[in-house]
Short mmCIF file of C-alpha atoms in Angstrom, two decimals:
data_model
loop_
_atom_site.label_atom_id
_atom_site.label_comp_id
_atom_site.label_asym_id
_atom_site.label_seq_id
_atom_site.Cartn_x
_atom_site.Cartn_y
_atom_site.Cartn_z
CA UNK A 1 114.00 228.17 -291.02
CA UNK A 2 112.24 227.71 -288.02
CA UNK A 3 113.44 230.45 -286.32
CA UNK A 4 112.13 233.13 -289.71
CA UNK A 5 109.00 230.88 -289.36
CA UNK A 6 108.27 232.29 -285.82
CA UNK A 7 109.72 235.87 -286.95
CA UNK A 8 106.87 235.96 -289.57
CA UNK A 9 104.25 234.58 -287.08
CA UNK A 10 105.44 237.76 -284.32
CA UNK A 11 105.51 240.10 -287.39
CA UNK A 12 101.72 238.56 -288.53
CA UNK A 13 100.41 238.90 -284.63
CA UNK A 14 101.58 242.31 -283.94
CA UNK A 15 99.88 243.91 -287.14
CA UNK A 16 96.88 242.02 -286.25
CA UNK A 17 97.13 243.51 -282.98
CA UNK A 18 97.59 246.75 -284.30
CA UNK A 19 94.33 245.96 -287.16
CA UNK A 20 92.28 245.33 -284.21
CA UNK A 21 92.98 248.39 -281.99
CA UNK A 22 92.30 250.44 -284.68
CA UNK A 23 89.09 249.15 -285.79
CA UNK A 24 88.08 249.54 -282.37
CA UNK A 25 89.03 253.30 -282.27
CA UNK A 26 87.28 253.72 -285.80
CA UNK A 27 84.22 251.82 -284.03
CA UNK A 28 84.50 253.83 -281.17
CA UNK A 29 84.53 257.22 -282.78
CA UNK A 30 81.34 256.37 -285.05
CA UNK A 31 79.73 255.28 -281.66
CA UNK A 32 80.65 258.89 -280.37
CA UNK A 33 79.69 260.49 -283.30
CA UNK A 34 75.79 258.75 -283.62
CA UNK A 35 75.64 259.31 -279.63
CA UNK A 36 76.36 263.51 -280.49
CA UNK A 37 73.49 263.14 -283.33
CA UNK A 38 71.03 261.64 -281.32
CA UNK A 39 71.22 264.15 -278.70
CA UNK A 40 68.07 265.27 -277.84
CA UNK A 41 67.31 268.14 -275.47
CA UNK A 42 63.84 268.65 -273.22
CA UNK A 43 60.94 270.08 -274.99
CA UNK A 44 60.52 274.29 -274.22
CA UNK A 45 58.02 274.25 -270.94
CA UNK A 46 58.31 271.07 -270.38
CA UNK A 47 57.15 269.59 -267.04
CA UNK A 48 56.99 265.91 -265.82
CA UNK A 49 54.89 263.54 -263.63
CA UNK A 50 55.93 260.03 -262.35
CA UNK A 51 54.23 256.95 -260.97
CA UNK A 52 56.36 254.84 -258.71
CA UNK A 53 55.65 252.79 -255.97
CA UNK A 54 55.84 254.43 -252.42
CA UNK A 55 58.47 253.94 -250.42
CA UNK A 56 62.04 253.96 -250.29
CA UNK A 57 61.87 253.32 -254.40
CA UNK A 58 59.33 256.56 -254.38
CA UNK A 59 62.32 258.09 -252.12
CA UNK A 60 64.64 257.18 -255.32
CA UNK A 61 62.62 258.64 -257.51
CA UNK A 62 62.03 261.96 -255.79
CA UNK A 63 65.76 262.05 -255.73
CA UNK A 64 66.23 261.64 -259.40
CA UNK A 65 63.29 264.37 -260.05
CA UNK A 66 65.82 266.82 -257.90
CA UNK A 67 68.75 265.87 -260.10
CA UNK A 68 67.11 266.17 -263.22
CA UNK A 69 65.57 269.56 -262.11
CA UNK A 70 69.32 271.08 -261.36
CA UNK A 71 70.52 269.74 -264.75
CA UNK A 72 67.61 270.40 -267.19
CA UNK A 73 65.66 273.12 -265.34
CA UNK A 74 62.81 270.59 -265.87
CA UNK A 75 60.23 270.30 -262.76
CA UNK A 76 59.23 266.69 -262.01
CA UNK A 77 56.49 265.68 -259.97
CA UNK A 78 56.97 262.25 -258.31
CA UNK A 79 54.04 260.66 -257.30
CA UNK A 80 52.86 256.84 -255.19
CA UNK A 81 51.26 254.64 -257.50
CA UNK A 82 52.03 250.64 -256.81
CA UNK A 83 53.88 249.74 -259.60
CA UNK A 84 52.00 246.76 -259.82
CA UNK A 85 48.86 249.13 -260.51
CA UNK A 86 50.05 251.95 -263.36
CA UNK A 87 49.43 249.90 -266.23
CA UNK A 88 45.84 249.94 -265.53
CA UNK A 89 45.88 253.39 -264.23
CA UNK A 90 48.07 254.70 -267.07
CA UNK A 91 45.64 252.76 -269.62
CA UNK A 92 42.69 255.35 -267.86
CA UNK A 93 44.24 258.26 -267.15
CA UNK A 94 46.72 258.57 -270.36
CA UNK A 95 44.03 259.87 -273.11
CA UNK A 96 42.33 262.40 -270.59
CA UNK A 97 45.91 263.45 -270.46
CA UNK A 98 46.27 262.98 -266.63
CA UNK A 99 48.37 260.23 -266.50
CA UNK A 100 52.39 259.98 -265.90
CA UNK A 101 54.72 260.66 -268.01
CA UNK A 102 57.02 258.28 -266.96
CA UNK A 103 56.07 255.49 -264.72
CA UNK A 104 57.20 252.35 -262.92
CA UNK A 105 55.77 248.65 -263.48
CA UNK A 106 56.87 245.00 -263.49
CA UNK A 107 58.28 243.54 -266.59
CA UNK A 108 55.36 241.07 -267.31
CA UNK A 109 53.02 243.87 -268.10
CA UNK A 110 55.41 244.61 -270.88
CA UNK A 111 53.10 242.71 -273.01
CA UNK A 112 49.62 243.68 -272.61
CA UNK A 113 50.94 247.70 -272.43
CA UNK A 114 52.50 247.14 -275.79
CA UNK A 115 49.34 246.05 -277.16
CA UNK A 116 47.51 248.62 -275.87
CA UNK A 117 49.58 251.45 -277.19
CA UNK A 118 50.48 252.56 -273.68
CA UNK A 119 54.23 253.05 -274.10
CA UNK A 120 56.60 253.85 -276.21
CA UNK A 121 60.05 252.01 -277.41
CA UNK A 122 63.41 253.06 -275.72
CA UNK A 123 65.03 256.00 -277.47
CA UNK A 124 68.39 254.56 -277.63
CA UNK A 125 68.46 250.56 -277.52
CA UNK A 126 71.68 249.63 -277.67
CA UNK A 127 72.55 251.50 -274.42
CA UNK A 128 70.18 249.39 -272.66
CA UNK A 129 71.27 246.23 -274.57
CA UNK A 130 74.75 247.20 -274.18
CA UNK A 131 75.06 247.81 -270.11
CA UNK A 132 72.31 245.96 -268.92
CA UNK A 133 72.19 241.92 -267.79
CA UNK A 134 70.27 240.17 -270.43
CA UNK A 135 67.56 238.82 -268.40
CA UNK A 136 67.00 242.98 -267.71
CA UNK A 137 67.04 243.26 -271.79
CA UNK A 138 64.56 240.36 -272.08
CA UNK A 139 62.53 241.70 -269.13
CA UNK A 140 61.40 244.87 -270.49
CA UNK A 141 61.90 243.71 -274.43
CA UNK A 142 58.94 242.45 -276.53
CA UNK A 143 59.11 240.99 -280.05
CA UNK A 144 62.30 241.99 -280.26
CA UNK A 145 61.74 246.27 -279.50
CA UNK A 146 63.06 247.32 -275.78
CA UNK A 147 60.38 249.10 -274.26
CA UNK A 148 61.87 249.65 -270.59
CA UNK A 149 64.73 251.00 -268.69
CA UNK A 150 65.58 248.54 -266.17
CA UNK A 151 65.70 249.52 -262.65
CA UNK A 152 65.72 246.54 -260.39
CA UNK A 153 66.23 242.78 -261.00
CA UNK A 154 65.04 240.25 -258.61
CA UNK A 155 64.70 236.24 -258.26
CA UNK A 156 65.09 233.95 -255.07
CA UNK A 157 67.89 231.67 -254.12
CA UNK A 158 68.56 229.18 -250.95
CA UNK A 159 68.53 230.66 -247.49
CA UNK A 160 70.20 228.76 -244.82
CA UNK A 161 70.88 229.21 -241.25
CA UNK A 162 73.99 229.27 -240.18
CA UNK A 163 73.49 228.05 -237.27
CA UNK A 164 72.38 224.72 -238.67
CA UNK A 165 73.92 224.75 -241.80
CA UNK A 166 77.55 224.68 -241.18
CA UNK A 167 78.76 224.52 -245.53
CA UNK A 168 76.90 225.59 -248.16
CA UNK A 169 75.74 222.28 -250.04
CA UNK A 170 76.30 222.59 -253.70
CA UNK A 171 73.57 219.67 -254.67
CA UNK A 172 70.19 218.59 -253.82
CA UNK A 173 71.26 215.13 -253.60
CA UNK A 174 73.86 216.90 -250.52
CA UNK A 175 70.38 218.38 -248.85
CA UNK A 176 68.45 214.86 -249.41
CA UNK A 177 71.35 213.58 -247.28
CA UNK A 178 71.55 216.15 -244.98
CA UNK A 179 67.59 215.79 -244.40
CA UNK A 180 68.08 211.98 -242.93
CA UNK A 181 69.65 213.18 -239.54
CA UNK A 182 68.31 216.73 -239.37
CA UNK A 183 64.22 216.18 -240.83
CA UNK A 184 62.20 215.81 -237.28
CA UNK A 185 58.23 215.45 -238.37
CA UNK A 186 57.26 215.77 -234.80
CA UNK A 187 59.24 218.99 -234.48
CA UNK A 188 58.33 220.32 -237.86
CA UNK A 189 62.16 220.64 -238.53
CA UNK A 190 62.96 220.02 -242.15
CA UNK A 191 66.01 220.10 -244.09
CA UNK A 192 64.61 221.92 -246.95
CA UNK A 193 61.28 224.22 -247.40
CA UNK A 194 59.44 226.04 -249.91
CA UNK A 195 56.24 226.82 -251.37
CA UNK A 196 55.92 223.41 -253.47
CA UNK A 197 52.05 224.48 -254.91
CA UNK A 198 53.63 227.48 -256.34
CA UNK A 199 54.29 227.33 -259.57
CA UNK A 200 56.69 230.46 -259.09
CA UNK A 201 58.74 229.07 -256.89
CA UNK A 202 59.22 225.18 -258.06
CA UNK A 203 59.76 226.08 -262.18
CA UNK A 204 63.68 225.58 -261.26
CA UNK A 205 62.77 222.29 -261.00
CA UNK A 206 61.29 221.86 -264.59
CA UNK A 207 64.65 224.12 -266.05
CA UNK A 208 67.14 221.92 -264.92
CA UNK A 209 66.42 219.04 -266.65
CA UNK A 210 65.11 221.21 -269.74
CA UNK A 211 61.80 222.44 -269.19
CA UNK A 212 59.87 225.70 -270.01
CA UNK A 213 56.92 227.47 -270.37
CA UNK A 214 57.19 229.19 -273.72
CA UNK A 215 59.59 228.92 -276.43
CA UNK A 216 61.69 231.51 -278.13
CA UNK A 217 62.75 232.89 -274.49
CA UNK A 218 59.54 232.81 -273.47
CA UNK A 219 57.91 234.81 -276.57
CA UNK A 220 56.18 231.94 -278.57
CA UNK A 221 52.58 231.04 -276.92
CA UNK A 222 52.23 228.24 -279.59
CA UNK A 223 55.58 226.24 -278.19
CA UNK A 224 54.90 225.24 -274.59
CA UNK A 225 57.58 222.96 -272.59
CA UNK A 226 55.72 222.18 -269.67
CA UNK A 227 55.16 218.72 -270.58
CA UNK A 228 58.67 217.90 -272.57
CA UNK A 229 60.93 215.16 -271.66
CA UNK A 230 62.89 217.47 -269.56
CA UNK A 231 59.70 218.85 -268.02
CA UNK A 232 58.20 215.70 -266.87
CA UNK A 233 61.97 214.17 -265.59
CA UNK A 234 61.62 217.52 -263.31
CA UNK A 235 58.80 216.35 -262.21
CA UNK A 236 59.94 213.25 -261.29
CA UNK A 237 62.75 214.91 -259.28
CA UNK A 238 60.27 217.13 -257.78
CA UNK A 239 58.23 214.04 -256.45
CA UNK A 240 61.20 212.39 -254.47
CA UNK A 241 61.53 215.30 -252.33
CA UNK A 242 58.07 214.60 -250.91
CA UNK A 243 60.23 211.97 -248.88
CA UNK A 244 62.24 214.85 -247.12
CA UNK A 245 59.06 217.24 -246.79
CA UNK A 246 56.38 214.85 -245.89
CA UNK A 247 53.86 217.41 -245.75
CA UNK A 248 50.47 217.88 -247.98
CA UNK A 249 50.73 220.55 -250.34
CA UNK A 250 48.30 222.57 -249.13
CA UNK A 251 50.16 222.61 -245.99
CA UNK A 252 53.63 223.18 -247.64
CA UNK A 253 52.68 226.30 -248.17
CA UNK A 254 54.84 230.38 -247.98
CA UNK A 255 53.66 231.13 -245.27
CA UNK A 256 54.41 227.55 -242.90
CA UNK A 257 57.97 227.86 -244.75
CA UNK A 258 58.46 231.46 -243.53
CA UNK A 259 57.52 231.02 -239.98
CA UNK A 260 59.82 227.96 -239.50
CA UNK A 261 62.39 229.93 -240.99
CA UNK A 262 61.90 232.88 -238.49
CA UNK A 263 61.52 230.15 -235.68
CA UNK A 264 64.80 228.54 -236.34
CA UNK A 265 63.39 224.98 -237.23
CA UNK A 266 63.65 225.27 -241.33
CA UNK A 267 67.46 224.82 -242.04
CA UNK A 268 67.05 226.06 -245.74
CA UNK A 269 64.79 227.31 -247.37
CA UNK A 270 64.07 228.82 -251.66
CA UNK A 271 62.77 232.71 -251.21
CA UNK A 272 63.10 236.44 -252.23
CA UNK A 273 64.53 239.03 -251.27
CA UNK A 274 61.63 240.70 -250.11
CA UNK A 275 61.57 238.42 -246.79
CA UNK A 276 65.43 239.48 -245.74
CA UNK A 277 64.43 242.26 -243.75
CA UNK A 278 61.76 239.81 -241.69
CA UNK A 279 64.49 237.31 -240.84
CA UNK A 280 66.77 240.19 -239.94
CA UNK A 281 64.00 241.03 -237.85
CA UNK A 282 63.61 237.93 -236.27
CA UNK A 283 67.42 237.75 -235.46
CA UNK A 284 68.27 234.68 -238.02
CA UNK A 285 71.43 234.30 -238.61
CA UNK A 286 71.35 233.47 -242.23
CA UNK A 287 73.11 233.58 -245.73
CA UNK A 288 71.72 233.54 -249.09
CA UNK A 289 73.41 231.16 -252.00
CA UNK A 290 72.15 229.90 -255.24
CA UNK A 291 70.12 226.77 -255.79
CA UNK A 292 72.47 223.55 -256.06
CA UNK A 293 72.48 221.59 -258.66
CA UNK A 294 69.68 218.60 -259.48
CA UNK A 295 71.56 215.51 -260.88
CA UNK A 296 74.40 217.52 -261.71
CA UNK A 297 71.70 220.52 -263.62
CA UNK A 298 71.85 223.81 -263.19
CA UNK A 299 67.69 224.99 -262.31
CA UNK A 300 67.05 228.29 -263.69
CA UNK A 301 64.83 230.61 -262.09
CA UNK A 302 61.99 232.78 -262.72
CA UNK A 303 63.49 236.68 -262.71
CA UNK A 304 61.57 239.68 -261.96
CA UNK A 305 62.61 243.08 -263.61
CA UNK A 306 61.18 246.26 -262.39
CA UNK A 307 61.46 249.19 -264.94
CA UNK A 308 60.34 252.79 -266.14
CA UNK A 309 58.54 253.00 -268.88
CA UNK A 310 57.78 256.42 -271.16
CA UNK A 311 53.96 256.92 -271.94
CA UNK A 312 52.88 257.55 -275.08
CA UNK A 313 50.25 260.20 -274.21
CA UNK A 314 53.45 262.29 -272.91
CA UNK A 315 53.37 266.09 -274.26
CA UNK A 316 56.77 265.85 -273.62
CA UNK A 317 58.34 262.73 -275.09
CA UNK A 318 62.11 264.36 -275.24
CA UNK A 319 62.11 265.18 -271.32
CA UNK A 320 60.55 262.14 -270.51
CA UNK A 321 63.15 259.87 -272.54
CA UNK A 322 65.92 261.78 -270.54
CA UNK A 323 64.47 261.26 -267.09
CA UNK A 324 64.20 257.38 -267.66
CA UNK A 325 67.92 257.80 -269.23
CA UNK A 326 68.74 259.73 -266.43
CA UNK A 327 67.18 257.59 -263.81
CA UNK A 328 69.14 254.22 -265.08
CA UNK A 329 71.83 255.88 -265.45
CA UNK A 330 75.14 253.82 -263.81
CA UNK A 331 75.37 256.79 -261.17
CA UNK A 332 71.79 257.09 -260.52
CA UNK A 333 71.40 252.58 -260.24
CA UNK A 334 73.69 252.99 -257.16
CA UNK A 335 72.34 255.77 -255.85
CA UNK A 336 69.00 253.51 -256.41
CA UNK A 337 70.98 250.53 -254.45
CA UNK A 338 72.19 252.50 -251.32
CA UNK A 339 68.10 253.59 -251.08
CA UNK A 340 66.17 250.68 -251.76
CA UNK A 341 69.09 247.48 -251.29
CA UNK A 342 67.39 246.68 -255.02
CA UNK A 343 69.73 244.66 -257.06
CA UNK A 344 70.81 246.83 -260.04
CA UNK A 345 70.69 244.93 -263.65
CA UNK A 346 73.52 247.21 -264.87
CA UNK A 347 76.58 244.80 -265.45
CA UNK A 348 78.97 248.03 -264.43
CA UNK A 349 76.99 248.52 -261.20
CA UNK A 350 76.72 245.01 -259.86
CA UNK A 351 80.72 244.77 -260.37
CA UNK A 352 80.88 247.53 -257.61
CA UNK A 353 82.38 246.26 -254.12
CA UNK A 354 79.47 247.83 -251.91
CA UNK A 355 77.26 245.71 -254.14
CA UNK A 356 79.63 242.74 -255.58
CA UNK A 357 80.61 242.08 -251.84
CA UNK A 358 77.51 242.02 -249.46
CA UNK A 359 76.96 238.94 -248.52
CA UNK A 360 73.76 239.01 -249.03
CA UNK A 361 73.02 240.50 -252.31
CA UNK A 362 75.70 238.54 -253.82
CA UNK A 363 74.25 235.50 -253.04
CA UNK A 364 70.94 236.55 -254.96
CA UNK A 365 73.38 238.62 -257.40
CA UNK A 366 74.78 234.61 -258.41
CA UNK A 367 71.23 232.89 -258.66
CA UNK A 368 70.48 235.73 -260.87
CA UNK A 369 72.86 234.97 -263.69
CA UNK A 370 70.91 231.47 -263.83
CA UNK A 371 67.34 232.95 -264.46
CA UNK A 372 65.22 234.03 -266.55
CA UNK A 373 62.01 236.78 -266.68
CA UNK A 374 59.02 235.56 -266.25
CA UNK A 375 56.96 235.69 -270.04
CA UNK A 376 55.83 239.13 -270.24
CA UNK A 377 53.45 237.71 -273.49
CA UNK A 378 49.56 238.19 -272.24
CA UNK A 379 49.21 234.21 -272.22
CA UNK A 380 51.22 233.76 -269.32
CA UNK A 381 48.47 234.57 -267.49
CA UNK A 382 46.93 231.51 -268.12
CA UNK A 383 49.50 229.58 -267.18
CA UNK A 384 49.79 229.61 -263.33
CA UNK A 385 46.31 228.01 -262.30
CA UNK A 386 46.77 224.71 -264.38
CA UNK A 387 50.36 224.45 -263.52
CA UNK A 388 49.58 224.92 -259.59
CA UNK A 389 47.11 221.83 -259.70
CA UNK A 390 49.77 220.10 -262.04
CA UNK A 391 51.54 220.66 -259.02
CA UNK A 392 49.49 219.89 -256.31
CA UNK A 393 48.57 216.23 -257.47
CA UNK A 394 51.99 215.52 -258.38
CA UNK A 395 53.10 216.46 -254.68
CA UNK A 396 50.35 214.71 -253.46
CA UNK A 397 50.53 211.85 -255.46
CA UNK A 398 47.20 211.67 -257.02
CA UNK A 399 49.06 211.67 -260.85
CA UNK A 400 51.92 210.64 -262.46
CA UNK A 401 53.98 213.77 -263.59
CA UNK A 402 53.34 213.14 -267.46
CA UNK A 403 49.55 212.70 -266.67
CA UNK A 404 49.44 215.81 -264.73
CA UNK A 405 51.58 218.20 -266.81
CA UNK A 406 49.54 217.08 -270.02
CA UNK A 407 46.62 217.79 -268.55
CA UNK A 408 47.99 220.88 -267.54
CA UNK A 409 49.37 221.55 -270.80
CA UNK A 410 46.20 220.98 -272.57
CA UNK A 411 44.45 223.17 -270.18
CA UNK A 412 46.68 226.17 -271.42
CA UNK A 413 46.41 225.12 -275.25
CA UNK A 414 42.50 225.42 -274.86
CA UNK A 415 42.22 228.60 -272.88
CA UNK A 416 45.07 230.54 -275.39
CA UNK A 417 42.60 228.63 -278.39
CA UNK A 418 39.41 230.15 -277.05
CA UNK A 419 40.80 233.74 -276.54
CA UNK A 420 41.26 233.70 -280.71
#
């Protein structure tokens, strides 16, 4: 009996082994076929102009313009405009029909661009939701529609020297340790710097014990977590560190952090990868990790995600669509790697070993699957001031972290109330 019992259970697995693969194949060829009906092909005459910033990601892009060129027989103009700056200049030059057609900008415009008709969706949304990390699909998403093609994901992470730092500590409580025979006021040596006044930087210390800024992954301006439970135990956290960084907050600031760093005298440190090349520079011998944990919590970080975006004053919305397509493309995101060292938010393209292994990127590459992008909703921008002096007193210890984060908190609620 028992032995027919585990006949039948084979038999049962195999056929619903064999159930499986083919409603796989059947998935797969209805994927195929909807990909060959949505093929779309450049407008007759078309011709293209994009914004990126200058540089070596300008360099990528003029690349990519060649490519497309030999493919499509499309000419593509690529031109410097800070990415940082082509919202506002697409938002002038679109309607006189001057602007790009495609352009680059940083995924917390995504918000204010949408609601000033300035782009349009993404042709093709499951691709992007398909091959990209989802911070990347959150990034450049908003109210559910993608609106961007990822091109670069960044966050920061703990750099230490390895000179000083001789294993990797996995905890804060292992750096509050570490702190009581390394710290030397005197000296300025300290176990651990950052930016504390920076409401950027010191949010990981609000996520780990279940803070946030807005709810619904950061999309709901009416639900703010900056004064929850979780928030204000964060805080709490956040205040006990004072005792390994004795230093005002207007004095713990980026830019002491960064030059004690480049001096040797800062063992670790929470930055970007923006300052690499500086501490290369400086001859530093360093290595990147994620954050440790906080009481056994994971922090999350903020995320940046830079992007393309399609215009919607474009005469030539088909070629446009496939030079974004084109440009995140798996092929084309580690092309965009080897140019500008940019971490590359396609799953398929951070797997690769010239990526995967540096020791470098990986170690932002790992704090990256614990963040999250910064709100792109316009509110956010009335977020940072109140939660900097939050900050600031808390450090400082002129408030209690529930007095200061309502405060804060209220602060927000009235500015979002009066914009109505």
């Amino acid at each position: 009996m028992k032995k027919l019992l585990s006949v039948l259970l084979a038999l049962t697995l195999v056929v619903s082994l064999f159930a499986g693969c083919s409603k796989k194949q059947t998935e797969q060829t209805s994927n195929e076929q909807t990909q060959q009906q949505e093929e779309i092909k450049p407008e007759e005459g078309a011709s293209l102009v994009v914004w990126e910033s200058d540089g070596p990601e300008l360099e990528f892009m003029k690349y990519v313009a060649q490519e497309f060129e030999k493919k499509y027989g499309v000419k593509v103009k690529a031109e410097p405009v800070g990415h940082t700056d082509a919202s506002g200049k697409i938002q002038q030059d679109g309607p006189a029909g001057v602007g790009a057609d495609v352009f680059a900008a940083p995924h917390d415009h995504v918000g204010k661009m949408v609601a000033a008709g300035l782009i349009q969706p993404v042709g093709n949304q499951d691709d992007i939701r398909n091959r990209f990390v989802q911070a990347a699909i959150d990034g450049v998403s908003y109210e559910g529609t993608v609106y961007g093609y990822p091109t670069g994901i960044e966050t920061y992470a703990l750099f230490y020297n390895k000179a000083i730092v001789k294993e990797v500590p996995k905890t804060f409580e292992e750096i509050v340790e570490f702190a009581k025979t390394y710290n030397n006021a005197k000296e300025k040596k300290y176990a651990l710097m950052w930016d504390v006044g920076n409401f950027y930087f010191t949010y990981p210390f609000l996520t780990a014990f279940g803070g946030y800024v807005f709810g619904n992954n950061g999309t709901n301006k009416d639900d703010i977590g900056l004064n929850n439970d979780g928030a204000v135990e964060g805080m709490k956290y956040y205040k006990e560190l004072r005792k390994i960084f004795d230093v005002m907050q207007k004095d713990a600031n980026y830019q002491f952090m960064d030059g004690q760093f480049a001096a040797g005298k800062a063992a670790m440190i929470i930055n970007g990868p923006w300052a690499v090349a500086g501490y290369q520079n400086a001859k530093v011998d360093f290595g990147v990790a994620p954050l440790p944990t906080m009481n056994g919590k994971q922090p999350i970080t903020f995320s940046g995600i830079r992007g393309l975006y399609v215009s919607s004053f474009t005469k030539y919305p088909n070629a446009a669509r496939l030079f974004a397509e084109m440009a995140t493309s798996d092929e084309m995101l580690a092309k965009r790697f080897e140019i500008t060292k940019q971490i590359p938010p396609a799953k398929a393209v951070m797997e690769r070993p010239e990526i995967k292994d540096d020791p470098i990127v990986s170690g932002f590459m790992a704090q990256a699957q614990n963040a999250v992008p910064m709100p792109s909703i316009p509110q956010m921008g009335l977020v940072w001031d109140p939660a900097a002096a939050a900050l600031s007193t808390i450090w400082d210890g002129k408030a209690e972290p529930k007095a200061a984060l309502d405060k804060a908190v209220k602060t927000i609620q009235d500015a979002i109330a009066a914009q109505k």
